[in-house]
Short mmCIF file of C-alpha atoms in Angstrom, two decimals:
data_model
loop_
_atom_site.label_atom_id
_atom_site.label_comp_id
_atom_site.label_asym_id
_atom_site.label_seq_id
_atom_site.Cartn_x
_atom_site.Cartn_y
_atom_site.Cartn_z
CA MET A 1 -11.19 102.50 119.91
CA ASN A 2 -10.64 98.79 120.38
CA ILE A 3 -6.94 98.05 119.70
CA PRO A 4 -5.56 95.32 122.00
CA ALA A 5 -2.01 96.06 123.15
CA ASP A 6 -0.81 92.45 122.78
CA LEU A 7 -1.41 92.24 119.01
CA LYS A 8 0.51 93.43 115.95
CA TYR A 9 -1.13 95.32 113.07
CA THR A 10 -0.75 96.16 109.39
CA PRO A 11 -1.52 99.47 107.63
CA SER A 12 -4.19 97.52 105.69
CA HIS A 13 -6.08 96.81 108.95
CA GLU A 14 -5.19 93.19 109.64
CA TRP A 15 -4.34 92.13 113.20
CA VAL A 16 -1.69 89.48 113.93
CA ARG A 17 -1.18 87.43 117.07
CA VAL A 18 2.11 85.60 117.58
CA GLU A 19 1.25 82.21 119.09
CA ALA A 20 3.50 80.25 121.44
CA ASP A 21 4.52 77.87 118.65
CA GLY A 22 5.53 80.78 116.40
CA THR A 23 2.53 80.62 114.05
CA LEU A 24 0.68 83.85 113.31
CA THR A 25 -3.09 84.15 113.70
CA VAL A 26 -4.59 86.77 111.37
CA GLY A 27 -7.90 88.63 111.30
CA ILE A 28 -9.24 92.10 110.47
CA THR A 29 -9.36 94.83 113.09
CA HIS A 30 -12.35 96.21 114.94
CA HIS A 31 -11.82 99.45 113.05
CA ALA A 32 -11.93 97.62 109.69
CA GLN A 33 -15.20 95.83 110.47
CA ASP A 34 -16.64 99.11 111.73
CA LEU A 35 -15.84 100.79 108.40
CA LEU A 36 -17.28 97.91 106.38
CA GLY A 37 -20.43 97.30 108.41
CA ASP A 38 -22.43 94.05 108.57
CA MET A 39 -20.32 91.19 107.19
CA VAL A 40 -22.05 88.76 104.85
CA PHE A 41 -19.27 86.86 103.08
CA ILE A 42 -15.75 85.73 103.94
CA GLU A 43 -13.37 83.68 101.80
CA ASN A 44 -10.16 82.42 103.36
CA PRO A 45 -7.03 81.17 101.61
CA ALA A 46 -6.64 77.41 101.19
CA THR A 47 -4.49 75.59 103.72
CA GLY A 48 -1.06 74.96 102.27
CA ARG A 49 -1.03 78.09 100.12
CA VAL A 50 2.29 79.92 100.25
CA LEU A 51 1.93 83.70 100.42
CA ASN A 52 4.21 86.62 99.77
CA LYS A 53 4.10 89.58 102.12
CA GLY A 54 1.24 91.86 101.06
CA GLU A 55 -0.33 89.28 98.74
CA GLU A 56 -4.13 89.37 98.39
CA CYS A 57 -5.20 86.18 100.06
CA ALA A 58 -8.72 86.56 101.48
CA VAL A 59 -11.87 88.57 100.91
CA VAL A 60 -14.33 90.06 103.37
CA GLU A 61 -17.59 91.47 102.09
CA SER A 62 -20.17 93.47 103.99
CA VAL A 63 -23.61 94.38 102.70
CA LYS A 64 -21.97 97.60 101.57
CA ALA A 65 -18.65 96.63 100.01
CA ALA A 66 -15.97 94.04 99.30
CA SER A 67 -12.48 94.35 100.75
CA ASP A 68 -9.30 92.35 100.20
CA VAL A 69 -7.25 90.94 103.04
CA TYR A 70 -3.47 90.86 102.60
CA ALA A 71 -0.79 88.55 103.97
CA PRO A 72 0.92 90.48 106.81
CA VAL A 73 4.20 88.61 106.25
CA ALA A 74 5.42 85.89 103.88
CA GLY A 75 4.50 82.38 104.93
CA GLU A 76 2.42 79.28 104.47
CA VAL A 77 -1.27 79.01 105.42
CA VAL A 78 -1.52 76.27 108.04
CA ALA A 79 -5.16 76.75 109.06
CA ALA A 80 -8.28 78.60 107.86
CA ASN A 81 -11.28 79.31 110.07
CA ALA A 82 -14.33 77.68 108.47
CA GLU A 83 -16.55 79.05 111.25
CA VAL A 84 -16.14 82.68 110.21
CA GLU A 85 -16.86 81.67 106.61
CA ALA A 86 -20.10 80.10 107.81
CA SER A 87 -20.95 83.05 110.13
CA PRO A 88 -19.27 86.21 108.82
CA ASP A 89 -21.13 88.32 111.41
CA ALA A 90 -18.80 86.84 114.04
CA VAL A 91 -16.30 89.48 112.85
CA ASN A 92 -18.77 92.24 113.75
CA ARG A 93 -19.42 90.72 117.17
CA ASP A 94 -15.73 90.36 118.12
CA ALA A 95 -13.14 91.08 115.46
CA TYR A 96 -10.27 89.77 117.61
CA ALA A 97 -11.96 86.44 118.45
CA ALA A 98 -13.05 85.85 114.86
CA TRP A 99 -9.67 84.95 113.38
CA MET A 100 -9.49 84.16 109.67
CA PHE A 101 -6.34 82.13 109.03
CA LYS A 102 -3.01 81.07 110.56
CA LEU A 103 0.37 81.48 108.89
CA LYS A 104 3.68 79.77 109.46
CA PRO A 105 6.00 82.72 108.73
CA ALA A 106 8.85 82.17 106.28
CA ASN A 107 11.00 84.28 108.56
CA PRO A 108 9.82 84.66 112.20
CA ALA A 109 11.67 87.97 112.55
CA ASP A 110 9.35 89.55 109.93
CA VAL A 111 6.71 90.18 112.62
CA ASN A 112 8.99 92.87 114.02
CA ASP A 113 8.23 94.95 110.94
CA LEU A 114 4.51 95.07 111.82
CA LEU A 115 2.89 97.97 113.69
CA ASP A 116 2.37 97.85 117.43
CA ALA A 117 -0.91 98.99 118.98
CA ALA A 118 0.23 102.58 119.50
CA ALA A 119 1.44 102.94 115.91
CA TYR A 120 -1.77 101.41 114.57
CA GLN A 121 -3.87 103.75 116.69
CA LYS A 122 -1.97 106.70 115.22
CA LEU A 123 -2.59 105.40 111.73
CA VAL A 124 -6.33 105.04 112.32
CA GLU A 125 -6.52 108.53 113.80
CA SER A 126 -4.66 110.00 110.83
CA GLU A 127 -7.05 108.29 108.40
CA ALA A 128 -10.01 109.83 110.23
CA HIS A 129 -8.58 113.26 109.20
CA MET B 1 -16.83 117.76 105.52
CA SER B 2 -17.68 121.44 105.89
CA ASP B 3 -18.66 121.53 102.21
CA LEU B 4 -21.30 118.83 102.56
CA LYS B 5 -24.94 119.80 102.43
CA GLN B 6 -27.03 119.02 105.49
CA THR B 7 -30.68 118.15 105.87
CA PRO B 8 -32.74 119.71 108.69
CA LEU B 9 -32.29 116.40 110.56
CA ASN B 10 -28.48 116.42 110.51
CA ALA B 11 -28.10 117.15 114.24
CA THR B 12 -30.75 114.52 115.02
CA HIS B 13 -28.76 111.83 113.16
CA ARG B 14 -25.60 112.80 115.03
CA GLU B 15 -27.39 112.63 118.39
CA LEU B 16 -28.45 109.11 117.41
CA ASN B 17 -24.79 108.19 116.70
CA ALA B 18 -25.44 107.53 113.04
CA LYS B 19 -22.49 106.68 110.84
CA MET B 20 -22.47 109.64 108.45
CA VAL B 21 -21.17 109.46 104.88
CA ASP B 22 -20.78 111.77 101.93
CA PHE B 23 -23.73 110.76 99.77
CA GLY B 24 -23.50 112.72 96.54
CA GLY B 25 -22.45 115.86 98.38
CA TRP B 26 -24.89 115.39 101.28
CA ASP B 27 -23.87 114.46 104.82
CA MET B 28 -26.24 111.50 105.33
CA PRO B 29 -26.67 108.57 107.76
CA VAL B 30 -25.63 105.24 106.20
CA ASN B 31 -26.69 103.33 109.31
CA TYR B 32 -27.36 103.82 113.01
CA GLY B 33 -25.61 100.56 114.03
CA SER B 34 -26.54 97.49 112.01
CA GLN B 35 -27.74 97.88 108.44
CA ILE B 36 -29.18 94.35 108.41
CA GLU B 37 -31.19 94.89 111.60
CA GLU B 38 -32.53 98.12 110.13
CA HIS B 39 -33.52 96.27 106.97
CA HIS B 40 -35.50 93.67 108.93
CA ALA B 41 -37.14 96.38 111.05
CA VAL B 42 -38.72 97.86 107.92
CA ARG B 43 -39.96 94.47 106.67
CA THR B 44 -41.49 93.57 110.04
CA GLY B 45 -42.26 96.85 111.84
CA CYS B 46 -41.71 100.48 110.97
CA GLY B 47 -38.64 102.36 109.79
CA LEU B 48 -37.98 106.10 109.48
CA PHE B 49 -35.85 107.53 106.68
CA ASP B 50 -34.61 111.07 106.29
CA VAL B 51 -35.05 111.66 102.56
CA SER B 52 -34.83 115.44 102.77
CA HIS B 53 -31.89 115.40 100.33
CA MET B 54 -34.44 114.70 97.59
CA LEU B 55 -35.99 117.85 96.18
CA PRO B 56 -39.70 118.67 96.17
CA LEU B 57 -40.44 121.05 93.32
CA ASP B 58 -43.70 122.93 92.79
CA ILE B 59 -44.68 123.82 89.26
CA ARG B 60 -47.47 126.35 88.97
CA GLY B 61 -49.27 127.97 86.08
CA ASP B 62 -52.19 127.44 83.72
CA ASN B 63 -50.06 125.39 81.29
CA VAL B 64 -48.65 122.98 83.86
CA ARG B 65 -50.44 119.89 82.51
CA ALA B 66 -49.55 120.74 78.90
CA PHE B 67 -45.92 121.23 80.00
CA LEU B 68 -45.70 117.88 81.75
CA ARG B 69 -47.35 116.07 78.82
CA ARG B 70 -44.28 117.02 76.79
CA LEU B 71 -41.69 116.88 79.55
CA VAL B 72 -42.01 113.32 80.88
CA ALA B 73 -42.35 109.85 79.33
CA ASN B 74 -45.33 108.68 81.36
CA ASN B 75 -48.72 110.26 80.70
CA VAL B 76 -49.79 112.84 83.28
CA ASP B 77 -53.33 112.60 81.90
CA LYS B 78 -53.57 109.43 84.01
CA LEU B 79 -53.77 111.90 86.92
CA GLN B 80 -57.29 113.31 87.17
CA VAL B 81 -57.97 113.18 90.91
CA SER B 82 -56.20 115.65 93.18
CA GLY B 83 -53.34 114.02 95.09
CA LYS B 84 -52.82 111.19 92.63
CA ALA B 85 -49.15 110.31 91.99
CA LEU B 86 -47.32 109.07 88.91
CA TYR B 87 -43.82 107.62 88.55
CA SER B 88 -42.05 108.67 85.36
CA CYS B 89 -38.74 109.18 83.63
CA MET B 90 -37.74 112.53 82.18
CA LEU B 91 -35.85 111.83 78.95
CA ASN B 92 -33.40 113.73 76.79
CA GLU B 93 -33.83 113.99 73.00
CA ALA B 94 -31.79 110.80 72.56
CA GLY B 95 -34.22 108.88 74.76
CA GLY B 96 -31.75 108.62 77.68
CA VAL B 97 -32.95 109.13 81.22
CA ILE B 98 -32.22 112.57 82.73
CA ASP B 99 -33.91 111.50 85.97
CA ASP B 100 -36.74 109.43 87.37
CA LEU B 101 -39.27 111.30 89.46
CA ILE B 102 -42.67 111.30 91.07
CA LEU B 103 -45.35 113.77 90.01
CA TYR B 104 -48.33 114.65 92.17
CA PHE B 105 -51.35 116.32 90.59
CA MET B 106 -52.64 118.87 93.08
CA ASP B 107 -54.94 121.15 91.05
CA ALA B 108 -55.34 122.49 87.51
CA SER B 109 -52.47 124.94 87.97
CA TRP B 110 -50.25 123.05 90.43
CA PHE B 111 -48.20 119.84 90.25
CA ARG B 112 -45.62 118.85 92.86
CA LEU B 113 -42.61 116.82 91.68
CA VAL B 114 -40.01 115.00 93.73
CA VAL B 115 -36.63 114.56 92.04
CA ASN B 116 -33.37 112.86 93.04
CA ALA B 117 -30.82 114.74 95.14
CA GLY B 118 -27.85 114.26 92.84
CA THR B 119 -29.75 115.39 89.75
CA ALA B 120 -31.82 118.20 91.26
CA GLU B 121 -29.84 121.11 89.79
CA LYS B 122 -29.57 119.49 86.37
CA ASP B 123 -33.30 118.69 86.40
CA LEU B 124 -34.28 122.20 87.35
CA ALA B 125 -32.09 123.73 84.64
CA TRP B 126 -33.60 121.37 82.04
CA MET B 127 -37.15 122.14 83.12
CA GLU B 128 -36.53 125.90 83.09
CA LYS B 129 -35.03 125.58 79.64
CA MET B 130 -38.09 123.71 78.33
CA ASN B 131 -40.42 126.10 80.13
CA ALA B 132 -38.82 128.96 78.22
CA ALA B 133 -38.44 127.12 74.90
CA TRP B 134 -42.09 126.11 74.84
CA GLY B 135 -43.31 129.50 76.11
CA MET B 136 -45.18 127.89 78.98
CA GLY B 137 -44.83 130.78 81.44
CA LEU B 138 -44.70 128.48 84.48
CA THR B 139 -43.20 129.17 87.89
CA LEU B 140 -40.84 126.47 89.20
CA THR B 141 -40.22 126.61 92.95
CA PRO B 142 -37.67 124.30 94.61
CA ARG B 143 -38.94 123.56 98.13
CA ARG B 144 -35.75 123.31 100.18
CA ASP B 145 -37.85 124.78 103.01
CA LEU B 146 -39.45 121.35 103.38
CA ALA B 147 -38.06 118.23 105.03
CA MET B 148 -39.17 114.81 103.87
CA ILE B 149 -39.43 111.76 106.11
CA ALA B 150 -40.35 108.29 104.84
CA ILE B 151 -42.25 106.09 107.29
CA GLN B 152 -42.20 102.54 105.94
CA GLY B 153 -43.27 99.06 107.00
CA PRO B 154 -46.35 97.09 108.04
CA ASP B 155 -46.61 99.21 111.21
CA ALA B 156 -46.21 102.56 109.41
CA THR B 157 -49.85 103.68 109.62
CA ARG B 158 -50.05 103.09 113.37
CA VAL B 159 -46.75 104.91 113.99
CA LEU B 160 -47.72 107.92 111.91
CA ASN B 161 -51.21 108.13 113.43
CA GLU B 162 -49.77 107.98 116.94
CA ALA B 163 -47.02 110.53 116.24
CA LEU B 164 -49.31 113.06 114.65
CA PRO B 165 -52.75 113.38 116.26
CA GLY B 166 -55.41 114.10 113.64
CA VAL B 167 -53.48 112.62 110.72
CA ASP B 168 -55.57 109.44 110.93
CA GLN B 169 -58.31 111.29 109.05
CA ILE B 170 -55.92 111.42 106.11
CA THR B 171 -54.18 108.04 106.43
CA ALA B 172 -57.48 106.15 106.73
CA ALA B 173 -58.64 107.38 103.32
CA LEU B 174 -55.30 107.53 101.52
CA LYS B 175 -54.81 104.85 98.87
CA PRO B 176 -51.37 103.73 97.66
CA PHE B 177 -49.76 106.26 95.30
CA ASN B 178 -51.98 109.10 96.49
CA ALA B 179 -51.20 112.17 98.54
CA ALA B 180 -53.04 114.80 100.52
CA ALA B 181 -51.98 118.25 101.68
CA MET B 182 -52.90 119.31 105.21
CA GLY B 183 -51.85 122.92 105.73
CA GLU B 184 -48.06 123.04 105.36
CA MET B 185 -47.90 119.26 105.63
CA PHE B 186 -47.98 116.88 102.68
CA VAL B 187 -48.70 113.18 103.22
CA ALA B 188 -48.12 110.68 100.38
CA ARG B 189 -48.67 106.94 100.48
CA THR B 190 -45.49 106.20 98.56
CA GLY B 191 -42.06 104.79 99.28
CA TYR B 192 -38.95 103.00 98.10
CA THR B 193 -39.00 99.81 100.17
CA GLY B 194 -41.72 97.54 98.80
CA GLU B 195 -43.69 97.98 102.02
CA ASP B 196 -46.77 100.00 102.86
CA GLY B 197 -45.90 103.43 104.14
CA PHE B 198 -45.80 107.16 103.74
CA GLU B 199 -43.54 109.97 102.65
CA VAL B 200 -44.38 113.06 104.64
CA MET B 201 -43.17 116.59 103.95
CA VAL B 202 -43.12 119.08 106.80
CA PRO B 203 -41.58 122.54 107.23
CA ALA B 204 -37.84 122.09 107.82
CA LYS B 205 -37.93 123.56 111.32
CA SER B 206 -40.60 121.05 112.44
CA ALA B 207 -38.66 118.04 111.21
CA PRO B 208 -36.59 117.20 114.34
CA PHE B 209 -39.69 117.35 116.57
CA PHE B 210 -41.71 115.24 114.13
CA TRP B 211 -38.86 112.68 113.87
CA LYS B 212 -38.70 112.32 117.67
CA ALA B 213 -42.46 111.85 117.86
CA LEU B 214 -42.25 109.12 115.22
CA MET B 215 -39.48 107.40 117.22
CA GLU B 216 -41.52 107.61 120.41
CA ALA B 217 -44.38 105.94 118.56
CA GLY B 218 -42.09 103.03 117.67
CA GLY B 219 -40.46 104.07 114.39
CA ARG B 220 -36.83 103.03 114.06
CA PRO B 221 -34.27 105.25 112.27
CA ILE B 222 -33.02 103.60 109.07
CA GLY B 223 -29.92 104.65 107.12
CA LEU B 224 -29.27 104.82 103.41
CA GLY B 225 -27.54 101.43 103.52
CA ALA B 226 -30.76 99.58 104.30
CA ARG B 227 -32.67 101.88 101.97
CA ASP B 228 -30.60 100.41 99.13
CA THR B 229 -31.07 96.73 100.08
CA LEU B 230 -34.81 97.33 100.61
CA ARG B 231 -35.32 99.00 97.24
CA LEU B 232 -33.28 96.35 95.45
CA GLU B 233 -35.30 93.51 97.00
CA ALA B 234 -38.41 95.45 95.93
CA GLY B 235 -37.02 95.60 92.37
CA MET B 236 -36.97 99.39 92.22
CA ASN B 237 -34.44 101.15 90.00
CA LEU B 238 -31.80 103.50 91.35
CA TYR B 239 -30.95 106.45 89.14
CA GLY B 240 -27.28 106.62 88.14
CA GLN B 241 -26.86 102.91 88.69
CA ASP B 242 -29.67 101.07 86.89
CA MET B 243 -30.28 103.82 84.33
CA ASP B 244 -28.80 107.15 83.32
CA GLU B 245 -28.60 109.56 80.38
CA THR B 246 -26.96 106.91 78.20
CA THR B 247 -29.53 104.15 78.74
CA SER B 248 -33.03 103.76 77.39
CA PRO B 249 -35.90 103.23 79.83
CA LEU B 250 -36.96 100.41 77.49
CA GLU B 251 -33.73 98.56 78.33
CA SER B 252 -33.90 99.46 82.05
CA GLY B 253 -37.03 97.60 83.11
CA LEU B 254 -39.03 100.82 82.84
CA ALA B 255 -41.10 100.20 79.69
CA TRP B 256 -44.18 100.15 81.93
CA THR B 257 -43.58 103.83 82.74
CA VAL B 258 -43.25 104.94 79.11
CA ASP B 259 -46.58 105.80 77.49
CA LEU B 260 -46.41 105.33 73.73
CA LYS B 261 -50.18 104.83 73.32
CA SER B 262 -51.18 108.47 73.57
CA GLU B 263 -50.43 110.93 70.77
CA ARG B 264 -48.24 113.10 73.02
CA ASP B 265 -45.03 114.43 71.51
CA PHE B 266 -42.83 114.06 74.59
CA VAL B 267 -39.08 114.63 74.65
CA GLY B 268 -37.25 111.45 73.68
CA ARG B 269 -40.25 109.76 72.04
CA LYS B 270 -38.89 109.86 68.49
CA ALA B 271 -35.57 108.40 69.60
CA LEU B 272 -37.28 105.62 71.55
CA GLU B 273 -39.53 104.71 68.62
CA ALA B 274 -36.56 104.64 66.25
CA SER B 275 -34.41 102.58 68.60
CA GLU B 276 -33.99 98.83 68.53
CA VAL B 277 -34.37 97.25 71.94
CA THR B 278 -31.73 94.52 72.31
CA ARG B 279 -31.35 94.29 76.08
CA GLN B 280 -33.60 93.77 79.06
CA MET B 281 -33.41 93.98 82.84
CA VAL B 282 -33.66 90.73 84.77
CA GLY B 283 -33.25 89.70 88.36
CA LEU B 284 -30.39 87.41 89.40
CA VAL B 285 -30.05 85.19 92.44
CA LEU B 286 -26.54 83.95 93.14
CA LEU B 287 -26.34 80.15 93.47
CA ASP B 288 -22.68 79.99 94.56
CA ARG B 289 -21.20 81.72 97.62
CA GLY B 290 -20.28 85.39 97.20
CA VAL B 291 -21.85 88.78 96.64
CA LEU B 292 -23.03 90.26 93.35
CA ARG B 293 -22.05 93.92 92.80
CA SER B 294 -22.70 96.53 90.14
CA HIS B 295 -20.51 96.40 87.00
CA GLN B 296 -19.77 92.68 87.25
CA LYS B 297 -19.96 90.95 83.88
CA VAL B 298 -22.74 88.47 83.18
CA PHE B 299 -22.21 85.67 80.65
CA THR B 300 -25.35 84.33 78.96
CA ARG B 301 -26.02 82.05 75.98
CA HIS B 302 -26.87 85.18 73.97
CA GLY B 303 -23.76 87.16 74.92
CA GLU B 304 -22.56 89.40 77.72
CA GLY B 305 -24.55 91.54 80.10
CA GLU B 306 -23.77 93.57 83.19
CA ILE B 307 -25.01 93.83 86.74
CA THR B 308 -26.37 97.30 87.42
CA SER B 309 -27.14 96.83 91.14
CA GLY B 310 -26.10 93.95 93.35
CA THR B 311 -26.10 93.26 97.06
CA PHE B 312 -26.64 90.71 99.78
CA SER B 313 -30.36 90.38 100.43
CA PRO B 314 -31.06 90.26 104.17
CA THR B 315 -34.56 88.83 103.54
CA LEU B 316 -33.43 86.05 101.17
CA GLN B 317 -30.09 85.53 102.95
CA GLN B 318 -28.34 85.30 99.59
CA SER B 319 -27.00 87.67 97.02
CA ILE B 320 -29.34 89.25 94.44
CA ALA B 321 -28.91 91.68 91.57
CA LEU B 322 -30.51 93.57 88.74
CA ALA B 323 -28.70 92.95 85.46
CA ARG B 324 -28.98 94.28 81.93
CA VAL B 325 -28.68 91.25 79.63
CA PRO B 326 -29.46 90.40 75.98
CA LEU B 327 -33.08 89.78 75.02
CA GLY B 328 -34.13 86.14 74.97
CA ILE B 329 -32.73 85.29 78.37
CA ALA B 330 -35.64 84.03 80.45
CA PRO B 331 -36.44 83.38 84.11
CA GLY B 332 -35.25 79.96 85.25
CA GLU B 333 -32.09 80.01 83.15
CA GLU B 334 -28.64 79.87 84.65
CA VAL B 335 -25.99 82.45 83.79
CA GLU B 336 -22.44 83.06 84.99
CA VAL B 337 -21.19 86.19 86.73
CA GLU B 338 -17.55 87.21 86.87
CA VAL B 339 -16.72 87.88 90.52
CA ARG B 340 -13.04 88.78 90.92
CA ASP B 341 -11.16 85.94 89.19
CA LYS B 342 -14.04 83.42 89.28
CA LYS B 343 -17.20 82.71 87.37
CA LEU B 344 -20.10 82.10 89.74
CA ARG B 345 -23.47 80.59 88.84
CA ALA B 346 -26.63 82.71 89.11
CA LYS B 347 -30.26 82.02 88.32
CA VAL B 348 -32.35 84.44 86.26
CA VAL B 349 -35.57 85.43 88.03
CA LYS B 350 -38.47 87.75 87.50
CA TYR B 351 -38.29 90.61 90.02
CA PRO B 352 -39.37 92.11 92.48
CA PHE B 353 -37.71 89.70 94.87
CA VAL B 354 -39.70 90.80 97.94
CA ARG B 355 -42.91 92.76 98.45
CA ASN B 356 -44.87 93.46 101.61
CA GLY B 357 -42.58 91.27 103.68
CA LYS B 358 -43.04 88.24 101.41
CA VAL B 359 -40.47 86.53 99.20
CA LEU B 360 -41.82 86.44 95.64
CA ILE B 361 -39.20 84.30 93.93
CA SER B 362 -38.90 80.55 94.20
#
């Protein structure tokens, strides 16, 4: 299973990277793209949108199904990746390179509530029965 | 997991690292890696599908033709040459669709039917009930001892001929929608992809060996995911999604399979003739970005409709759908589809969208 140790995770299968300037880069995990299959459509939140923790803010759709993406913490969208919208299959090729959007967290300490790699791995294993 | 039914190729799929899913109670491969690549492989080369979850059913007895004349909505009297196939709906008294199936005329006292996996038990019970009610005295034999493999795509004939020495004598003469039996093997030039190809039944224990031979000849394993995008591009209905017991075949794009010209008194005929057709099936192509899915609402100038099947079309590289909409809506018109909180624009088109590798819509 591909779960980089330096990232944070959510139970809804988003990954989060804390950048040097404190912004959070968000995408969906390798496991999530594996469940969904070939990606064909991605819609990111608009830059400037202010999100609550857990708010539906983006959509990823594979040939098979649509899935919502949730804000990992409260914050403001400061960037959205137009390239993954143009080439959704980038998420299948490398889920951790194909980031979706960047958040400026309302409270930087909120990232401490996210899962670390070991906890996320446990969660994925438990979902696999 | 342990409760799921398995086809004779289950271990083969697992050896190939297929992603397995619960498909109506069957443990089936949804893909073997990339669904889109599998889709293209069928349009350009040759794909192999395990369709052993579907049920072949032999009906034998002197009254078999008389039975089928009453049982199904299409006219089995169109079948006069051994091996000829017919697609038909089997209706209930209300004119709803119990199942769609293929019937092969083999000889005067033998027809072979192929019915859907999810409806097989219901179908069999219905047929046995009619067999008894009409005093037909027929024997119905489910053939779970057979495996069925679909070999589909422009390269299908070469792959099958190479995998099975001697079969070329059959494939060379076999016209579309015809079948031939060769010992325990049954070869039909039918499919669910819009491409040339075959559906071959073999004894269950021979299936893994046959599958490997087909792969060695260049056939690529294809999961149920691509099977769905291929059939939708080809404009073929899926039972349970595009029609069911509550919908009329006349409002499901299946009027061409309902024979009302002959005098036959088939089940559902009276209801169909008394019904008023107010809806039709059309194709949709999404003009905005997004993906059409089943159950999304369609807004037209004559009122609301609903998408019955929707997906992203790998051949067209845009989203397509089948939708049941009010009569009077014509190809070329624009409609709106409710996708989450937005209304997206879609164009009405005549389907199929793709046949024999070629895009048919403009």
